[in-house]
Amino acid sequence: MMDNKPFETPVVVELGHVGKYRHIRSTQEAAECLMTVWPLNRGPRHRDALDTCLKVLEGYRSTAEARRALIEAARESEVLVPDDRLSDDRLH
Protein backbone atom coordinates (compact mmCIF):
# COMPACT_ATOMS: atom_id res chain seq x y z
CA MET A 1 0.00 0.00 0.00
CA MET A 2 1.38 3.38 -1.02
CA ASP A 3 1.77 6.10 1.58
CA ASN A 4 -0.53 8.91 0.47
CA LYS A 5 1.78 11.52 2.09
CA PRO A 6 -0.67 13.47 4.28
CA PHE A 7 -0.46 17.25 4.57
CA GLU A 8 0.02 18.81 7.99
CA THR A 9 -2.97 21.06 7.26
CA PRO A 10 -5.49 20.47 4.44
CA VAL A 11 -5.75 22.84 1.49
CA VAL A 12 -9.34 23.91 0.78
CA VAL A 13 -10.42 24.59 -2.79
CA GLU A 14 -13.74 25.42 -4.41
CA LEU A 15 -14.31 23.10 -7.35
CA GLY A 16 -17.30 22.53 -9.59
CA HIS A 17 -19.93 24.65 -7.88
CA VAL A 18 -19.82 27.90 -5.96
CA GLY A 19 -19.79 27.11 -2.27
CA LYS A 20 -18.76 23.46 -2.73
CA TYR A 21 -15.49 23.22 -0.89
CA ARG A 22 -13.10 20.30 -0.99
CA HIS A 23 -10.51 19.53 1.67
CA ILE A 24 -7.37 18.16 0.06
CA ARG A 25 -5.60 16.27 2.84
CA SER A 26 -2.70 14.51 1.13
CA THR A 27 -0.27 14.57 -1.75
CA GLN A 28 -2.06 11.58 -3.31
CA GLU A 29 -5.40 13.39 -3.17
CA ALA A 30 -3.80 16.56 -4.56
CA ALA A 31 -2.35 14.69 -7.54
CA GLU A 32 -5.70 13.03 -8.28
CA CYS A 33 -7.51 16.34 -8.02
CA LEU A 34 -5.00 18.11 -10.27
CA MET A 35 -5.36 15.36 -12.89
CA THR A 36 -9.11 14.85 -12.85
CA VAL A 37 -11.29 17.65 -11.51
CA TRP A 38 -9.11 20.76 -11.78
CA PRO A 39 -10.68 23.67 -13.68
CA LEU A 40 -9.74 24.24 -17.30
CA ASN A 41 -8.03 27.55 -16.53
CA ARG A 42 -4.76 25.74 -15.88
CA GLY A 43 -1.46 27.52 -16.08
CA PRO A 44 2.20 26.73 -15.46
CA ARG A 45 1.68 26.41 -11.70
CA HIS A 46 -0.79 23.58 -12.29
CA ARG A 47 1.86 21.58 -14.15
CA ASP A 48 4.47 22.43 -11.49
CA ALA A 49 2.11 21.29 -8.73
CA LEU A 50 1.36 18.00 -10.46
CA ASP A 51 5.07 17.36 -11.09
CA THR A 52 5.88 18.17 -7.47
CA CYS A 53 3.14 15.87 -6.16
CA LEU A 54 4.37 12.99 -8.30
CA LYS A 55 7.95 13.54 -7.09
CA VAL A 56 6.74 13.52 -3.48
CA LEU A 57 4.89 10.25 -4.04
CA GLU A 58 8.10 8.79 -5.50
CA GLY A 59 10.02 9.94 -2.41
CA TYR A 60 12.06 12.76 -3.99
CA ARG A 61 10.38 15.84 -2.49
CA SER A 62 8.64 16.78 0.77
CA THR A 63 4.92 16.93 1.45
CA ALA A 64 5.39 20.59 2.45
CA GLU A 65 6.64 21.30 -1.09
CA ALA A 66 3.60 19.56 -2.58
CA ARG A 67 1.25 21.56 -0.36
CA ARG A 68 2.92 24.87 -1.30
CA ALA A 69 2.78 23.98 -5.01
CA LEU A 70 -0.91 23.05 -4.72
CA ILE A 71 -1.69 26.38 -3.05
CA GLU A 72 0.09 28.25 -5.85
CA ALA A 73 -1.84 26.30 -8.50
CA ALA A 74 -5.11 26.98 -6.67
CA ARG A 75 -4.34 30.71 -6.53
CA GLU A 76 -3.47 30.69 -10.23
CA SER A 77 -6.79 28.99 -11.10
CA GLU A 78 -8.68 31.15 -8.59
CA VAL A 79 -10.07 28.19 -6.63
CA LEU A 80 -8.18 28.60 -3.34
CA VAL A 81 -10.55 29.21 -0.43
CA PRO A 82 -9.07 31.70 2.06
CA ASP A 83 -9.25 30.67 5.71
CA ASP A 84 -11.63 33.51 6.52
CA ARG A 85 -14.29 32.04 4.16
CA LEU A 86 -14.34 28.65 5.81
CA SER A 87 -17.07 27.42 8.06
CA ASP A 88 -17.46 23.80 9.14
CA ASP A 89 -20.92 23.35 7.63
CA ARG A 90 -19.71 24.13 4.09
CA LEU A 91 -16.79 21.70 3.88
CA HIS A 92 -17.11 18.48 1.85
JSON list of C-alpha atoms in Angstrom, two decimals:
[
{"chain": "A", "resi": 1, "resn": "MET", "atom": "CA", "xyz": [0.00, 0.00, 0.00]},
{"chain": "A", "resi": 2, "resn": "MET", "atom": "CA", "xyz": [1.38, 3.38, -1.02]},
{"chain": "A", "resi": 3, "resn": "ASP", "atom": "CA", "xyz": [1.77, 6.10, 1.58]},
{"chain": "A", "resi": 4, "resn": "ASN", "atom": "CA", "xyz": [-0.53, 8.91, 0.47]},
{"chain": "A", "resi": 5, "resn": "LYS", "atom": "CA", "xyz": [1.78, 11.52, 2.09]},
{"chain": "A", "resi": 6, "resn": "PRO", "atom": "CA", "xyz": [-0.67, 13.47, 4.28]},
{"chain": "A", "resi": 7, "resn": "PHE", "atom": "CA", "xyz": [-0.46, 17.25, 4.57]},
{"chain": "A", "resi": 8, "resn": "GLU", "atom": "CA", "xyz": [0.02, 18.81, 7.99]},
{"chain": "A", "resi": 9, "resn": "THR", "atom": "CA", "xyz": [-2.97, 21.06, 7.26]},
{"chain": "A", "resi": 10, "resn": "PRO", "atom": "CA", "xyz": [-5.49, 20.47, 4.44]},
{"chain": "A", "resi": 11, "resn": "VAL", "atom": "CA", "xyz": [-5.75, 22.84, 1.49]},
{"chain": "A", "resi": 12, "resn": "VAL", "atom": "CA", "xyz": [-9.34, 23.91, 0.78]},
{"chain": "A", "resi": 13, "resn": "VAL", "atom": "CA", "xyz": [-10.42, 24.59, -2.79]},
{"chain": "A", "resi": 14, "resn": "GLU", "atom": "CA", "xyz": [-13.74, 25.42, -4.41]},
{"chain": "A", "resi": 15, "resn": "LEU", "atom": "CA", "xyz": [-14.31, 23.10, -7.35]},
{"chain": "A", "resi": 16, "resn": "GLY", "atom": "CA", "xyz": [-17.30, 22.53, -9.59]},
{"chain": "A", "resi": 17, "resn": "HIS", "atom": "CA", "xyz": [-19.93, 24.65, -7.88]},
{"chain": "A", "resi": 18, "resn": "VAL", "atom": "CA", "xyz": [-19.82, 27.90, -5.96]},
{"chain": "A", "resi": 19, "resn": "GLY", "atom": "CA", "xyz": [-19.79, 27.11, -2.27]},
{"chain": "A", "resi": 20, "resn": "LYS", "atom": "CA", "xyz": [-18.76, 23.46, -2.73]},
{"chain": "A", "resi": 21, "resn": "TYR", "atom": "CA", "xyz": [-15.49, 23.22, -0.89]},
{"chain": "A", "resi": 22, "resn": "ARG", "atom": "CA", "xyz": [-13.10, 20.30, -0.99]},
{"chain": "A", "resi": 23, "resn": "HIS", "atom": "CA", "xyz": [-10.51, 19.53, 1.67]},
{"chain": "A", "resi": 24, "resn": "ILE", "atom": "CA", "xyz": [-7.37, 18.16, 0.06]},
{"chain": "A", "resi": 25, "resn": "ARG", "atom": "CA", "xyz": [-5.60, 16.27, 2.84]},
{"chain": "A", "resi": 26, "resn": "SER", "atom": "CA", "xyz": [-2.70, 14.51, 1.13]},
{"chain": "A", "resi": 27, "resn": "THR", "atom": "CA", "xyz": [-0.27, 14.57, -1.75]},
{"chain": "A", "resi": 28, "resn": "GLN", "atom": "CA", "xyz": [-2.06, 11.58, -3.31]},
{"chain": "A", "resi": 29, "resn": "GLU", "atom": "CA", "xyz": [-5.40, 13.39, -3.17]},
{"chain": "A", "resi": 30, "resn": "ALA", "atom": "CA", "xyz": [-3.80, 16.56, -4.56]},
{"chain": "A", "resi": 31, "resn": "ALA", "atom": "CA", "xyz": [-2.35, 14.69, -7.54]},
{"chain": "A", "resi": 32, "resn": "GLU", "atom": "CA", "xyz": [-5.70, 13.03, -8.28]},
{"chain": "A", "resi": 33, "resn": "CYS", "atom": "CA", "xyz": [-7.51, 16.34, -8.02]},
{"chain": "A", "resi": 34, "resn": "LEU", "atom": "CA", "xyz": [-5.00, 18.11, -10.27]},
{"chain": "A", "resi": 35, "resn": "MET", "atom": "CA", "xyz": [-5.36, 15.36, -12.89]},
{"chain": "A", "resi": 36, "resn": "THR", "atom": "CA", "xyz": [-9.11, 14.85, -12.85]},
{"chain": "A", "resi": 37, "resn": "VAL", "atom": "CA", "xyz": [-11.29, 17.65, -11.51]},
{"chain": "A", "resi": 38, "resn": "TRP", "atom": "CA", "xyz": [-9.11, 20.76, -11.78]},
{"chain": "A", "resi": 39, "resn": "PRO", "atom": "CA", "xyz": [-10.68, 23.67, -13.68]},
{"chain": "A", "resi": 40, "resn": "LEU", "atom": "CA", "xyz": [-9.74, 24.24, -17.30]},
{"chain": "A", "resi": 41, "resn": "ASN", "atom": "CA", "xyz": [-8.03, 27.55, -16.53]},
{"chain": "A", "resi": 42, "resn": "ARG", "atom": "CA", "xyz": [-4.76, 25.74, -15.88]},
{"chain": "A", "resi": 43, "resn": "GLY", "atom": "CA", "xyz": [-1.46, 27.52, -16.08]},
{"chain": "A", "resi": 44, "resn": "PRO", "atom": "CA", "xyz": [2.20, 26.73, -15.46]},
{"chain": "A", "resi": 45, "resn": "ARG", "atom": "CA", "xyz": [1.68, 26.41, -11.70]},
{"chain": "A", "resi": 46, "resn": "HIS", "atom": "CA", "xyz": [-0.79, 23.58, -12.29]},
{"chain": "A", "resi": 47, "resn": "ARG", "atom": "CA", "xyz": [1.86, 21.58, -14.15]},
{"chain": "A", "resi": 48, "resn": "ASP", "atom": "CA", "xyz": [4.47, 22.43, -11.49]},
{"chain": "A", "resi": 49, "resn": "ALA", "atom": "CA", "xyz": [2.11, 21.29, -8.73]},
{"chain": "A", "resi": 50, "resn": "LEU", "atom": "CA", "xyz": [1.36, 18.00, -10.46]},
{"chain": "A", "resi": 51, "resn": "ASP", "atom": "CA", "xyz": [5.07, 17.36, -11.09]},
{"chain": "A", "resi": 52, "resn": "THR", "atom": "CA", "xyz": [5.88, 18.17, -7.47]},
{"chain": "A", "resi": 53, "resn": "CYS", "atom": "CA", "xyz": [3.14, 15.87, -6.16]},
{"chain": "A", "resi": 54, "resn": "LEU", "atom": "CA", "xyz": [4.37, 12.99, -8.30]},
{"chain": "A", "resi": 55, "resn": "LYS", "atom": "CA", "xyz": [7.95, 13.54, -7.09]},
{"chain": "A", "resi": 56, "resn": "VAL", "atom": "CA", "xyz": [6.74, 13.52, -3.48]},
{"chain": "A", "resi": 57, "resn": "LEU", "atom": "CA", "xyz": [4.89, 10.25, -4.04]},
{"chain": "A", "resi": 58, "resn": "GLU", "atom": "CA", "xyz": [8.10, 8.79, -5.50]},
{"chain": "A", "resi": 59, "resn": "GLY", "atom": "CA", "xyz": [10.02, 9.94, -2.41]},
{"chain": "A", "resi": 60, "resn": "TYR", "atom": "CA", "xyz": [12.06, 12.76, -3.99]},
{"chain": "A", "resi": 61, "resn": "ARG", "atom": "CA", "xyz": [10.38, 15.84, -2.49]},
{"chain": "A", "resi": 62, "resn": "SER", "atom": "CA", "xyz": [8.64, 16.78, 0.77]},
{"chain": "A", "resi": 63, "resn": "THR", "atom": "CA", "xyz": [4.92, 16.93, 1.45]},
{"chain": "A", "resi": 64, "resn": "ALA", "atom": "CA", "xyz": [5.39, 20.59, 2.45]},
{"chain": "A", "resi": 65, "resn": "GLU", "atom": "CA", "xyz": [6.64, 21.30, -1.09]},
{"chain": "A", "resi": 66, "resn": "ALA", "atom": "CA", "xyz": [3.60, 19.56, -2.58]},
{"chain": "A", "resi": 67, "resn": "ARG", "atom": "CA", "xyz": [1.25, 21.56, -0.36]},
{"chain": "A", "resi": 68, "resn": "ARG", "atom": "CA", "xyz": [2.92, 24.87, -1.30]},
{"chain": "A", "resi": 69, "resn": "ALA", "atom": "CA", "xyz": [2.78, 23.98, -5.01]},
{"chain": "A", "resi": 70, "resn": "LEU", "atom": "CA", "xyz": [-0.91, 23.05, -4.72]},
{"chain": "A", "resi": 71, "resn": "ILE", "atom": "CA", "xyz": [-1.69, 26.38, -3.05]},
{"chain": "A", "resi": 72, "resn": "GLU", "atom": "CA", "xyz": [0.09, 28.25, -5.85]},
{"chain": "A", "resi": 73, "resn": "ALA", "atom": "CA", "xyz": [-1.84, 26.30, -8.50]},
{"chain": "A", "resi": 74, "resn": "ALA", "atom": "CA", "xyz": [-5.11, 26.98, -6.67]},
{"chain": "A", "resi": 75, "resn": "ARG", "atom": "CA", "xyz": [-4.34, 30.71, -6.53]},
{"chain": "A", "resi": 76, "resn": "GLU", "atom": "CA", "xyz": [-3.47, 30.69, -10.23]},
{"chain": "A", "resi": 77, "resn": "SER", "atom": "CA", "xyz": [-6.79, 28.99, -11.10]},
{"chain": "A", "resi": 78, "resn": "GLU", "atom": "CA", "xyz": [-8.68, 31.15, -8.59]},
{"chain": "A", "resi": 79, "resn": "VAL", "atom": "CA", "xyz": [-10.07, 28.19, -6.63]},
{"chain": "A", "resi": 80, "resn": "LEU", "atom": "CA", "xyz": [-8.18, 28.60, -3.34]},
{"chain": "A", "resi": 81, "resn": "VAL", "atom": "CA", "xyz": [-10.55, 29.21, -0.43]},
{"chain": "A", "resi": 82, "resn": "PRO", "atom": "CA", "xyz": [-9.07, 31.70, 2.06]},
{"chain": "A", "resi": 83, "resn": "ASP", "atom": "CA", "xyz": [-9.25, 30.67, 5.71]},
{"chain": "A", "resi": 84, "resn": "ASP", "atom": "CA", "xyz": [-11.63, 33.51, 6.52]},
{"chain": "A", "resi": 85, "resn": "ARG", "atom": "CA", "xyz": [-14.29, 32.04, 4.16]},
{"chain": "A", "resi": 86, "resn": "LEU", "atom": "CA", "xyz": [-14.34, 28.65, 5.81]},
{"chain": "A", "resi": 87, "resn": "SER", "atom": "CA", "xyz": [-17.07, 27.42, 8.06]},
{"chain": "A", "resi": 88, "resn": "ASP", "atom": "CA", "xyz": [-17.46, 23.80, 9.14]},
{"chain": "A", "resi": 89, "resn": "ASP", "atom": "CA", "xyz": [-20.92, 23.35, 7.63]},
{"chain": "A", "resi": 90, "resn": "ARG", "atom": "CA", "xyz": [-19.71, 24.13, 4.09]},
{"chain": "A", "resi": 91, "resn": "LEU", "atom": "CA", "xyz": [-16.79, 21.70, 3.88]},
{"chain": "A", "resi": 92, "resn": "HIS", "atom": "CA", "xyz": [-17.11, 18.48, 1.85]}
]
